[in-house]
Coordinates of C-alpha atoms in Angstrom, one line a residue:
X18 CA 0.1 -0.3 0.4
X19 CA 1.6 3.5 -1.2
X20 CA 1.5 6.1 1.7
X21 CA -1.3 8.6 1.8
X22 CA -0.2 12.2 2.8
X23 CA -0.6 15.9 3.3
X24 CA 1.2 16.2 -0.7
X25 CA -1.3 13.3 -1.9
X26 CA -4.5 14.6 -0.4
X27 CA -4.0 18.4 -1.1
X28 CA -3.6 16.8 -5.4
X29 CA -7.2 14.3 -4.3
X30 CA -9.3 17.5 -3.2
X31 CA -8.4 19.3 -6.3
X32 CA -9.3 16.3 -8.4
X33 CA -12.4 16.2 -6.7
X34 CA -12.9 19.8 -7.1
X35 CA -12.9 19.5 -10.7
X36 CA -15.1 17.0 -10.7
X37 CA -17.5 19.5 -9.0
X38 CA -16.8 22.3 -11.0
X39 CA -17.9 19.3 -14.7
X40 CA -21.1 18.8 -12.6
X41 CA -22.3 22.3 -11.6
X42 CA -20.9 23.7 -15.4
X43 CA -23.2 20.4 -16.7
X44 CA -19.8 19.9 -18.9
X45 CA -20.2 16.0 -18.0
X46 CA -20.3 13.0 -15.4
X47 CA -18.8 13.5 -12.1
X48 CA -15.8 12.8 -13.1
X49 CA -12.1 15.3 -12.4
X50 CA -8.8 13.8 -12.3
X51 CA -5.3 16.1 -12.7
X52 CA -1.1 14.7 -13.4
X53 CA 1.4 15.7 -11.4
X54 CA 5.1 15.6 -11.5
X55 CA 6.9 15.9 -8.8
X56 CA 4.6 18.8 -6.8
X57 CA 3.7 20.3 -9.7
X58 CA -0.1 19.9 -11.6
X59 CA 1.1 19.4 -15.2
X60 CA -2.2 19.0 -16.6
X61 CA -6.0 18.5 -15.2
X62 CA -9.5 17.6 -16.6
X63 CA -13.0 17.4 -16.3
X64 CA -15.9 14.7 -18.0
X65 CA -16.3 17.2 -21.0
X66 CA -18.6 14.7 -23.0
X67 CA -21.1 16.9 -22.9
X68 CA -19.4 20.1 -23.3
X69 CA -17.8 18.9 -26.6
X70 CA -20.5 15.6 -27.6
X71 CA -16.9 13.3 -27.5
X72 CA -17.6 10.3 -25.6
X73 CA -13.8 9.9 -25.3
X74 CA -14.0 13.5 -23.2
X75 CA -13.3 11.4 -19.9
X76 CA -11.1 13.5 -17.1
X77 CA -8.6 11.3 -16.8
X78 CA -8.1 11.4 -20.9
X79 CA -8.6 15.3 -21.2
X80 CA -6.1 15.5 -18.2
X81 CA -3.4 12.9 -20.3
X82 CA -4.0 15.0 -23.2
X83 CA -3.2 18.6 -21.4
X84 CA -0.2 17.0 -19.7
X85 CA 1.0 15.2 -23.0
X86 CA 0.5 18.7 -24.7
X87 CA 2.0 21.0 -21.7
X88 CA 5.3 18.5 -21.4
X89 CA 5.4 17.9 -25.1
X90 CA 5.8 13.6 -25.0
X91 CA 3.4 11.6 -25.0
X92 CA 4.4 9.4 -22.1
X93 CA 3.8 10.5 -18.3
X94 CA 6.7 7.8 -17.0
X95 CA 7.7 10.8 -14.8
X96 CA 3.8 11.7 -13.5
X97 CA 1.1 10.4 -11.1
X98 CA -2.3 10.5 -12.2
X99 CA -4.9 11.4 -9.2
X100 CA -8.7 10.9 -10.4
X101 CA -11.7 11.1 -8.2
X102 CA -13.4 7.7 -9.6
X103 CA -11.9 4.3 -10.7
X104 CA -11.0 5.0 -14.1
X105 CA -13.6 3.1 -16.5
X106 CA -11.8 0.9 -19.7
X107 CA -11.2 3.8 -22.3
X108 CA -9.6 5.7 -19.3
X109 CA -7.7 2.1 -18.1
X110 CA -6.2 1.8 -21.5
X111 CA -5.3 6.1 -22.1
X112 CA -3.2 5.3 -18.2
X113 CA -1.3 2.7 -19.7
X114 CA -0.6 3.8 -22.7
X115 CA 0.5 7.4 -21.1
X116 CA 2.7 5.4 -18.5
X117 CA 2.1 6.6 -15.2
X118 CA 4.5 5.8 -11.9
X119 CA 1.0 5.5 -10.1
X120 CA -2.5 6.5 -9.7
X121 CA -4.7 7.5 -6.9
X122 CA -8.3 7.2 -7.4
X123 CA -11.2 8.5 -4.5
X124 CA -14.7 7.0 -5.5
X125 CA -14.6 3.0 -6.4
X126 CA -16.2 0.9 -9.9
X127 CA -18.9 -0.1 -8.2
X128 CA -19.6 3.4 -6.4
X129 CA -20.0 4.6 -10.0
X130 CA -22.1 2.3 -10.8
X131 CA -24.8 3.3 -8.6
X132 CA -25.0 6.7 -9.6
X133 CA -25.4 4.4 -13.3
X134 CA -22.3 5.0 -14.6
X135 CA -21.9 0.9 -14.6
X136 CA -18.8 -0.1 -17.3
X137 CA -18.9 -3.8 -16.0
X138 CA -20.9 -4.5 -19.0
X139 CA -17.6 -3.6 -21.0
X140 CA -15.2 -4.9 -18.8
X141 CA -17.6 -8.9 -19.6
X142 CA -17.8 -7.5 -23.8
X143 CA -13.5 -7.0 -24.1
X144 CA -13.8 -11.0 -23.1
X145 CA -15.8 -12.4 -25.4
X146 CA -14.9 -13.3 -29.1
X147 CA -15.8 -10.4 -31.7
X148 CA -18.8 -13.1 -33.2
X149 CA -20.6 -12.5 -29.3
X150 CA -20.1 -8.8 -29.1
X151 CA -23.6 -7.0 -28.5
X152 CA -21.5 -4.4 -30.9
X153 CA -20.6 -7.0 -33.8
X154 CA -16.6 -7.0 -35.1
X155 CA -16.2 -7.8 -38.4
X156 CA -13.2 -9.1 -39.5
X157 CA -12.4 -7.2 -43.2
X158 CA -8.9 -8.7 -44.0
X159 CA -7.1 -5.9 -46.6
X160 CA -4.2 -5.9 -48.6
X161 CA -3.6 -1.9 -48.8
X162 CA -3.9 -2.3 -45.1
X163 CA -1.1 -4.7 -44.2
X164 CA 1.4 -3.4 -46.5
X165 CA 1.1 0.0 -43.9
X166 CA 1.5 -2.3 -41.2
X167 CA 4.9 -3.8 -43.5
X168 CA 6.1 0.1 -44.6
X169 CA 6.2 0.8 -41.0
X170 CA 7.7 -2.5 -40.0
X171 CA 10.5 -1.3 -41.9
X172 CA 10.8 2.4 -41.0
X173 CA 14.4 2.7 -39.8
X174 CA 13.5 5.9 -38.4
X175 CA 10.3 4.9 -36.6
X176 CA 9.9 6.2 -32.7
X177 CA 7.9 3.0 -31.1
X178 CA 5.7 4.0 -27.8

């Protein structure tokens, strides 16, 4: 268990304040997040799904985008994320791609489900074969698409992430 001290309390409170800001402005659901490097907030976000008509504008994704833009890098391997709720599957994926040191969260996914933000069906869908998903995923092999993959694989100056 990671020790929770005054520093962590301060940063979590900032994430919670952002979650409240979004609710009060009608921007989206009750979720807020910040990205911290050392003792500096380098990214912030709150749920802005309704504000931007963007289903990907979750607090963590917005905060990660903000931090990456400010820091001019695509990985946050020297940062921490504070979020007012345990991340949904999409945000969890974004967090793993950003590679922060750790994530602190306040409310749980069960708390979110209790206020009708239930992502359990997505977790179940991930495990299903494509032909059993609620939204069909249909294989459509394409030689040109495969050629682009070969182009990437052969690229001598590619930058992996």
